[in-house]
Amino acid sequence: MTEVKYLIIGGGVAGTMAADTIRKKDSEGSITIISDEPYRFYSKIMLSKPAFFLGKIPFETIWLRKEEWYPENKISLLLGKKAVSLDPVGKIVALDDGASFKYEKLLLATGSSVIKWPVVGADKNGICYLRTLDDVKKIMQLVKTAKRAATIGGGFISFEMADLLRLSGKDVTLIIRENYFWEPILDEESGRLVEKVLKDAGVEILYKSEAKEILGGDSVESILLNDGRKVEAEMVVCGIGVRSENEWLAGSGLKINKGILANEYLETNLPDVWAAGDVAEYYDPILGETVKLGNWIHSQEQGKRAGFNMAGEKEPFKFVSFYASQGLGANIAFIGNIAPLPGRSVITRKYDNGKAIIRFIQSGNKIVGATLINKTEDLKTIANMIENNIDVSDRLEELSDVNFNLSGFNSENINA
Amino acid sequence: MANQQEYQRSRPDSKIAKIVVDRDLCISAASCIGVAPEAFELDAESKAILKNTADSVDDETLMMAAQSCPTKAILLFDNDGKQIYP
Ligand SMILES: Cc1cc2nc3c(=O)[nH]c(=O)nc-3n(C[C@H](O)[C@H](O)[C@H](O)COP(=O)(O)OP(=O)(O)OC[C@H]3O[C@@H](n4cnc5c(N)ncnc54)[C@H](O)[C@@H]3O)c2cc1C
């Protein structure tokens, strides 16, 4: 058994930023990061971006910390090991190789994993997912020989993958269950706007379609749809969603919903156990609700906050996060909590006959989230509006009026 | 060098003399804006640009903003023109 002061499970952005922050506050306390991936901290975001995928920049650009950074900061990094159980009384985490660690303080920063495609034949070669560096290596290999590709599901991964596969010269079919892209997160008009850039790039979209079976020998040859149609493809990238794998924590007494439940200090219900990043389902004091978000900046900032709090500070995590991306000449950003829950309403702001669309998600008398298509320059202004808790109940017309400058909402708040 | 925005910093206590955003690398993940909203914003093409308030941001925050960029599109240079990040 190894004793360590700070034990961090997960070496992604949340775990690494926590270690970095702890070291700045506590120069001596021992820190160990356990990761089940064989790699040190790298840029997940880059995996699905053209510069990296198409090899326009050196492969090494993917690393976000040098190998020496770990020993230089006295952070020990254990790769290729999975945490398999937690005993919160003895304060012990056991690994899959039989080793165990006794911690003083523990951070769970295990992110999320892809949902596997529950279709007959989905185990054939050529079916892939996109979450890790190993995943993208496999996709890059398949791209070398495949002529036709399919992407499954409507979301960021499909959008970005369809772009990359077109740029790689493949015929691309995008298969979605919904009536339009990104339903119900986006309204139909915003969804169609995203679809238009995909179609202009030559992507074929099949709506209301579900796979019944994957056909072929060892390798995929085609996808048989429920309505009998067949889509031929030598590779399929499946982006039907992510989930956090918390099964290993069952029996530990840790409170878990979709994510690991935490308060605004990122503390879980167990003593000296924190959660941060995609895995955390935490109380957001700005939104006034418990949320589980999945984006880079959010995980990074939560990792930092958890690190500070583990090293002895105690401050709430207060940050309006966002997921922004671009591809095929379109840019998309989701800010705050955009879940279309019952009781929420949407205020739409349309520019240039709908070439750019902002949708504000209203809950009670304030804005809790927004979706931006081709208008990401307003990202920070809108994040500030959410953070400032602006009462918009009698100002809905201003929100939808493009002649009203949105920054007006924030400057009034500062003057107030 | 074509598609880069350069910003000369004029802050006496600063070791960072120049900030460069490589617009080809920028993918508008906007993490720089999350870390240093006084220094960066997104323009109409959704690329990070430097704001005229960037001098008000201290070196540590700028370094954190550069380090937070998931595509390493923010480059920092010292007074001797030496690249200090990445
Ligand atoms: C292809 C791709 C593109 C993306 N693009 C964007 C983007 O443009 N903008 C944006 O904001 N976000 C983007 N994201 C999302 C962003 O990358 C995530 O929100 C972020 O990486 C989450 O960080 P994390 O540290 O919480 O988790 P992760 O980065 O997932 O790290 C968690 C780590 O913990 C490991 N782990 C899990 N369980 C265990 C265990 N039991 N024992 C040991 N190790 C374990 C995992 O293998 C993983 O390495 C993208 C994601 C992907 C996959």
Tab-separated table of C-alpha atoms in Angstrom, chain A residues 136-405:
chain	number	residue	atom	x	y	z
A	136	VAL	CA	-8.601	8.791	-33.013
A	137	LYS	CA	-5.538	6.743	-33.969
A	138	LYS	CA	-7.905	3.979	-35.034
A	139	ILE	CA	-10.046	6.407	-37.030
A	140	MET	CA	-6.985	7.861	-38.778
A	141	GLN	CA	-5.968	4.334	-39.744
A	142	LEU	CA	-9.397	3.528	-41.185
A	143	VAL	CA	-9.486	6.778	-43.138
A	144	LYS	CA	-6.483	5.561	-45.142
A	145	THR	CA	-8.453	2.806	-46.860
A	146	ALA	CA	-12.166	3.566	-46.518
A	147	LYS	CA	-14.018	5.214	-49.383
A	148	ARG	CA	-17.373	5.721	-47.728
A	149	ALA	CA	-18.054	6.694	-44.141
A	150	ALA	CA	-21.125	7.076	-41.981
A	151	THR	CA	-21.528	9.051	-38.785
A	152	ILE	CA	-24.255	8.226	-36.310
A	153	GLY	CA	-26.038	10.721	-34.083
A	154	GLY	CA	-26.565	14.453	-34.202
A	155	GLY	CA	-24.216	16.445	-32.000
A	156	PHE	CA	-20.752	17.998	-31.848
A	157	ILE	CA	-18.938	14.745	-32.580
A	158	SER	CA	-20.953	13.995	-35.712
A	159	PHE	CA	-20.721	17.570	-36.895
A	160	GLU	CA	-16.957	17.693	-36.504
A	161	MET	CA	-16.386	14.162	-37.793
A	162	ALA	CA	-18.505	14.735	-40.891
A	163	ASP	CA	-16.370	17.797	-41.616
A	164	LEU	CA	-13.105	15.878	-41.129
A	165	LEU	CA	-14.245	12.933	-43.208
A	166	ARG	CA	-15.296	15.211	-46.060
A	167	LEU	CA	-11.944	16.992	-45.839
A	168	SER	CA	-10.340	13.538	-46.085
A	169	GLY	CA	-12.232	12.927	-49.310
A	170	LYS	CA	-14.797	10.378	-48.096
A	171	ASP	CA	-18.423	10.078	-49.130
A	172	VAL	CA	-20.220	10.818	-45.876
A	173	THR	CA	-23.691	9.826	-44.742
A	174	LEU	CA	-24.934	11.194	-41.454
A	175	ILE	CA	-27.644	9.097	-39.833
A	176	ILE	CA	-29.875	10.624	-37.172
A	177	ARG	CA	-32.967	9.477	-35.339
A	178	GLU	CA	-34.387	12.970	-35.084
A	179	ASN	CA	-36.310	15.153	-37.531
A	180	TYR	CA	-33.468	17.656	-37.762
A	181	PHE	CA	-29.899	18.048	-36.566
A	182	TRP	CA	-29.478	18.558	-32.819
A	183	GLU	CA	-33.161	18.150	-31.937
A	184	PRO	CA	-34.299	18.977	-29.229
A	185	ILE	CA	-31.279	21.011	-28.005
A	186	LEU	CA	-31.722	23.390	-30.935
A	187	ASP	CA	-34.940	24.629	-32.474
A	188	GLU	CA	-35.652	23.541	-36.013
A	189	GLU	CA	-34.422	26.761	-37.609
A	190	SER	CA	-31.011	26.668	-35.865
A	191	GLY	CA	-30.736	22.947	-36.579
A	192	ARG	CA	-31.414	23.520	-40.276
A	193	LEU	CA	-28.764	26.228	-40.323
A	194	VAL	CA	-26.176	23.719	-39.112
A	195	GLU	CA	-27.478	21.140	-41.574
A	196	LYS	CA	-27.098	23.541	-44.445
A	197	VAL	CA	-23.345	23.849	-43.980
A	198	LEU	CA	-23.072	20.065	-43.732
A	199	LYS	CA	-25.072	19.603	-46.920
A	200	ASP	CA	-23.146	22.320	-48.733
A	201	ALA	CA	-19.998	20.396	-47.855
A	202	GLY	CA	-21.491	17.312	-49.504
A	203	VAL	CA	-22.697	15.383	-46.460
A	204	GLU	CA	-25.850	13.354	-47.019
A	205	ILE	CA	-28.212	13.404	-44.039
A	206	LEU	CA	-30.748	10.660	-43.340
A	207	TYR	CA	-33.441	11.707	-40.871
A	208	LYS	CA	-35.686	9.659	-38.599
A	209	SER	CA	-33.385	6.731	-39.275
A	210	GLU	CA	-32.248	4.055	-36.955
A	211	ALA	CA	-29.843	1.240	-37.582
A	212	LYS	CA	-31.228	-2.266	-37.306
A	213	GLU	CA	-28.090	-4.234	-38.017
A	214	ILE	CA	-24.527	-3.808	-39.173
A	215	LEU	CA	-23.843	-6.039	-42.151
A	216	GLY	CA	-20.547	-7.466	-43.384
A	217	GLY	CA	-17.997	-10.134	-42.499
A	218	ASP	CA	-15.359	-9.252	-39.927
A	219	SER	CA	-15.537	-5.689	-41.159
A	220	VAL	CA	-18.522	-3.441	-41.689
A	221	GLU	CA	-19.837	-3.267	-45.248
A	222	SER	CA	-23.169	-1.549	-44.716
A	223	ILE	CA	-25.750	-0.423	-42.208
A	224	LEU	CA	-29.235	-1.838	-42.523
A	225	LEU	CA	-31.812	0.704	-41.372
A	226	ASN	CA	-35.167	-0.029	-39.781
A	227	ASP	CA	-37.015	1.033	-42.924
A	228	GLY	CA	-35.047	-1.477	-45.014
A	229	ARG	CA	-32.656	0.992	-46.628
A	230	LYS	CA	-28.953	0.141	-46.679
A	231	VAL	CA	-26.121	2.602	-46.232
A	232	GLU	CA	-22.811	1.337	-47.568
A	233	ALA	CA	-19.750	2.311	-45.580
A	234	GLU	CA	-16.357	0.892	-44.726
A	235	MET	CA	-16.162	2.938	-41.569
A	236	VAL	CA	-18.723	4.223	-39.092
A	237	VAL	CA	-18.112	6.811	-36.400
A	238	CYS	CA	-20.678	6.539	-33.712
A	239	GLY	CA	-21.492	9.617	-31.629
A	240	ILE	CA	-24.641	8.723	-29.759
A	241	GLY	CA	-23.666	10.261	-26.455
A	242	VAL	CA	-21.491	9.937	-23.400
A	243	ARG	CA	-21.982	8.728	-19.853
A	244	SER	CA	-19.851	8.670	-16.749
A	245	GLU	CA	-18.786	5.215	-15.625
A	246	ASN	CA	-19.329	5.184	-11.896
A	247	GLU	CA	-20.037	1.496	-11.378
A	248	TRP	CA	-16.721	1.021	-9.567
A	249	LEU	CA	-17.943	3.384	-6.845
A	250	ALA	CA	-21.104	1.430	-6.030
A	251	GLY	CA	-21.053	0.281	-2.423
A	252	SER	CA	-18.739	3.104	-1.327
A	253	GLY	CA	-21.641	5.196	-0.057
A	254	LEU	CA	-20.841	7.945	-2.536
A	255	LYS	CA	-23.963	9.731	-3.747
A	256	ILE	CA	-24.291	9.317	-7.479
A	257	ASN	CA	-26.927	10.349	-9.989
A	258	LYS	CA	-25.819	10.686	-13.630
A	259	GLY	CA	-22.597	12.081	-12.271
A	260	ILE	CA	-20.954	12.144	-8.873
A	261	LEU	CA	-22.972	14.539	-6.741
A	262	ALA	CA	-21.099	17.461	-5.270
A	263	ASN	CA	-21.912	20.758	-3.612
A	264	GLU	CA	-20.730	24.186	-4.774
A	265	TYR	CA	-17.336	23.513	-3.150
A	266	LEU	CA	-17.078	20.371	-5.298
A	267	GLU	CA	-17.162	18.262	-2.137
A	268	THR	CA	-19.001	14.957	-2.336
A	269	ASN	CA	-20.978	13.477	0.553
A	270	LEU	CA	-17.906	11.466	1.654
A	271	PRO	CA	-15.266	13.125	3.827
A	272	ASP	CA	-12.170	14.350	1.953
A	273	VAL	CA	-13.517	13.282	-1.429
A	274	TRP	CA	-14.003	15.873	-4.184
A	275	ALA	CA	-15.286	15.587	-7.760
A	276	ALA	CA	-14.479	17.774	-10.772
A	277	GLY	CA	-14.902	17.913	-14.535
A	278	ASP	CA	-17.301	16.022	-16.769
A	279	VAL	CA	-18.010	13.474	-14.027
A	280	ALA	CA	-19.202	16.030	-11.471
A	281	GLU	CA	-22.880	16.764	-11.038
A	282	TYR	CA	-22.598	19.776	-8.808
A	283	TYR	CA	-24.667	22.545	-7.325
A	284	ASP	CA	-24.129	25.615	-9.479
A	285	PRO	CA	-24.769	28.689	-7.330
A	286	ILE	CA	-25.185	30.951	-10.379
A	287	LEU	CA	-27.785	28.789	-12.080
A	288	GLY	CA	-29.286	27.813	-8.747
A	289	GLU	CA	-29.522	24.172	-9.756
A	290	THR	CA	-27.558	20.935	-9.792
A	291	VAL	CA	-26.041	20.342	-13.219
A	292	LYS	CA	-23.699	18.016	-15.051
A	293	LEU	CA	-21.968	19.796	-17.906
A	294	GLY	CA	-19.427	18.483	-20.363
A	295	ASN	CA	-16.949	20.953	-21.741
A	296	TRP	CA	-13.267	21.760	-21.612
A	297	ILE	CA	-13.211	25.127	-19.917
A	298	HIS	CA	-15.662	23.970	-17.300
A	299	SER	CA	-13.522	20.919	-16.467
A	300	GLN	CA	-10.369	23.001	-16.427
A	301	GLU	CA	-11.786	25.623	-14.079
A	302	GLN	CA	-13.376	23.000	-11.835
A	303	GLY	CA	-10.075	21.153	-11.626
A	304	LYS	CA	-8.421	24.360	-10.479
A	305	ARG	CA	-11.108	25.103	-7.912
A	306	ALA	CA	-11.061	21.554	-6.553
A	307	GLY	CA	-7.270	21.805	-6.295
A	308	PHE	CA	-7.474	25.021	-4.288
A	309	ASN	CA	-10.118	23.593	-2.005
A	310	MET	CA	-8.212	20.355	-1.455
A	311	ALA	CA	-5.134	22.378	-0.534
A	312	GLY	CA	-7.046	24.124	2.206
A	313	GLU	CA	-8.984	27.016	0.699
A	314	LYS	CA	-12.729	26.811	0.703
A	315	GLU	CA	-14.484	28.753	-2.003
A	316	PRO	CA	-17.461	27.878	-4.180
A	317	PHE	CA	-17.062	27.120	-7.861
A	318	LYS	CA	-18.676	30.015	-9.701
A	319	PHE	CA	-18.288	30.040	-13.424
A	320	VAL	CA	-20.569	30.203	-16.435
A	321	SER	CA	-19.064	27.710	-18.841
A	322	PHE	CA	-19.516	27.161	-22.526
A	323	TYR	CA	-18.778	24.737	-25.347
A	324	ALA	CA	-17.722	26.461	-28.518
A	325	SER	CA	-16.683	24.908	-31.794
A	326	GLN	CA	-16.472	25.616	-35.474
A	327	GLY	CA	-16.366	23.706	-38.701
A	328	LEU	CA	-17.361	24.057	-42.342
A	329	GLY	CA	-17.433	27.811	-41.944
A	330	ALA	CA	-20.057	27.754	-39.214
A	331	ASN	CA	-19.491	28.425	-35.552
A	332	ILE	CA	-21.544	27.123	-32.697
A	333	ALA	CA	-21.522	27.832	-28.988
A	334	PHE	CA	-23.605	26.544	-26.112
A	335	ILE	CA	-23.459	28.563	-22.911
A	336	GLY	CA	-24.576	27.648	-19.393
A	337	ASN	CA	-27.399	25.159	-19.077
A	338	ILE	CA	-29.220	24.678	-22.362
A	339	ALA	CA	-31.263	21.618	-21.416
A	340	PRO	CA	-34.795	22.114	-22.735
A	341	LEU	CA	-36.502	21.245	-19.456
A	342	PRO	CA	-40.213	21.682	-18.797
A	343	GLY	CA	-41.090	25.164	-17.576
A	344	ARG	CA	-38.313	26.798	-19.577
A	345	SER	CA	-38.967	29.134	-22.440
A	346	VAL	CA	-36.829	30.233	-25.342
A	347	ILE	CA	-36.345	33.728	-26.717
A	348	THR	CA	-34.932	33.863	-30.219
A	349	ARG	CA	-32.775	36.606	-31.704
A	350	LYS	CA	-32.248	36.362	-35.437
A	351	TYR	CA	-29.721	38.207	-37.581
A	352	ASP	CA	-29.669	38.645	-41.377
A	353	ASN	CA	-32.809	36.646	-42.112
A	354	GLY	CA	-31.652	33.794	-39.947
A	355	LYS	CA	-28.009	33.487	-41.037
A	356	ALA	CA	-27.108	33.801	-37.363
A	357	ILE	CA	-29.349	32.829	-34.466
A	358	ILE	CA	-29.100	33.278	-30.722
A	359	ARG	CA	-31.574	31.481	-28.469
A	360	PHE	CA	-31.827	32.421	-24.826
A	361	ILE	CA	-33.067	29.767	-22.435
A	362	GLN	CA	-35.168	31.425	-19.771
A	363	SER	CA	-35.976	29.884	-16.407
A	364	GLY	CA	-38.043	31.969	-14.016
A	365	ASN	CA	-37.116	35.582	-14.608
A	366	LYS	CA	-33.554	34.991	-15.739
A	367	ILE	CA	-31.428	33.495	-18.470
A	368	VAL	CA	-29.748	30.185	-17.613
A	369	GLY	CA	-28.293	29.290	-20.981
A	370	ALA	CA	-28.021	30.174	-24.648
A	371	THR	CA	-27.273	28.580	-28.007
A	372	LEU	CA	-25.377	30.653	-30.563
A	373	ILE	CA	-25.065	29.812	-34.234
A	374	ASN	CA	-22.680	32.064	-36.189
A	375	LYS	CA	-22.698	34.608	-33.417
A	376	THR	CA	-20.032	33.367	-31.017
A	377	GLU	CA	-18.582	36.859	-30.633
A	378	ASP	CA	-21.397	37.493	-28.147
A	379	LEU	CA	-20.340	34.549	-26.009
A	380	LYS	CA	-18.775	36.480	-23.154
A	381	THR	CA	-21.494	39.134	-23.074
A	382	ILE	CA	-24.122	36.440	-22.680
A	383	ALA	CA	-22.071	34.501	-20.113
A	384	ASN	CA	-21.917	37.746	-18.123
A	385	MET	CA	-25.664	38.220	-18.407
A	386	ILE	CA	-26.145	34.781	-16.893
A	387	GLU	CA	-23.564	35.422	-14.197
A	388	ASN	CA	-25.069	38.822	-13.343
A	389	ASN	CA	-28.475	37.199	-12.856
A	390	ILE	CA	-30.149	39.868	-14.974
A	391	ASP	CA	-33.911	39.948	-14.529
A	392	VAL	CA	-35.227	39.720	-18.084
A	393	SER	CA	-38.887	39.077	-17.321
A	394	ASP	CA	-40.118	42.401	-18.737
A	395	ARG	CA	-37.289	42.825	-21.265
A	396	LEU	CA	-37.939	39.945	-23.630
A	397	GLU	CA	-38.376	42.307	-26.565
A	398	GLU	CA	-34.911	43.721	-26.061
A	399	LEU	CA	-33.489	40.212	-26.077
A	400	SER	CA	-35.011	39.456	-29.445
A	401	ASP	CA	-34.372	42.896	-30.971
A	402	VAL	CA	-31.039	42.798	-32.847
A	403	ASN	CA	-30.907	46.594	-32.733
A	404	PHE	CA	-30.624	46.446	-28.970
A	405	ASN	CA	-26.993	45.929	-27.959
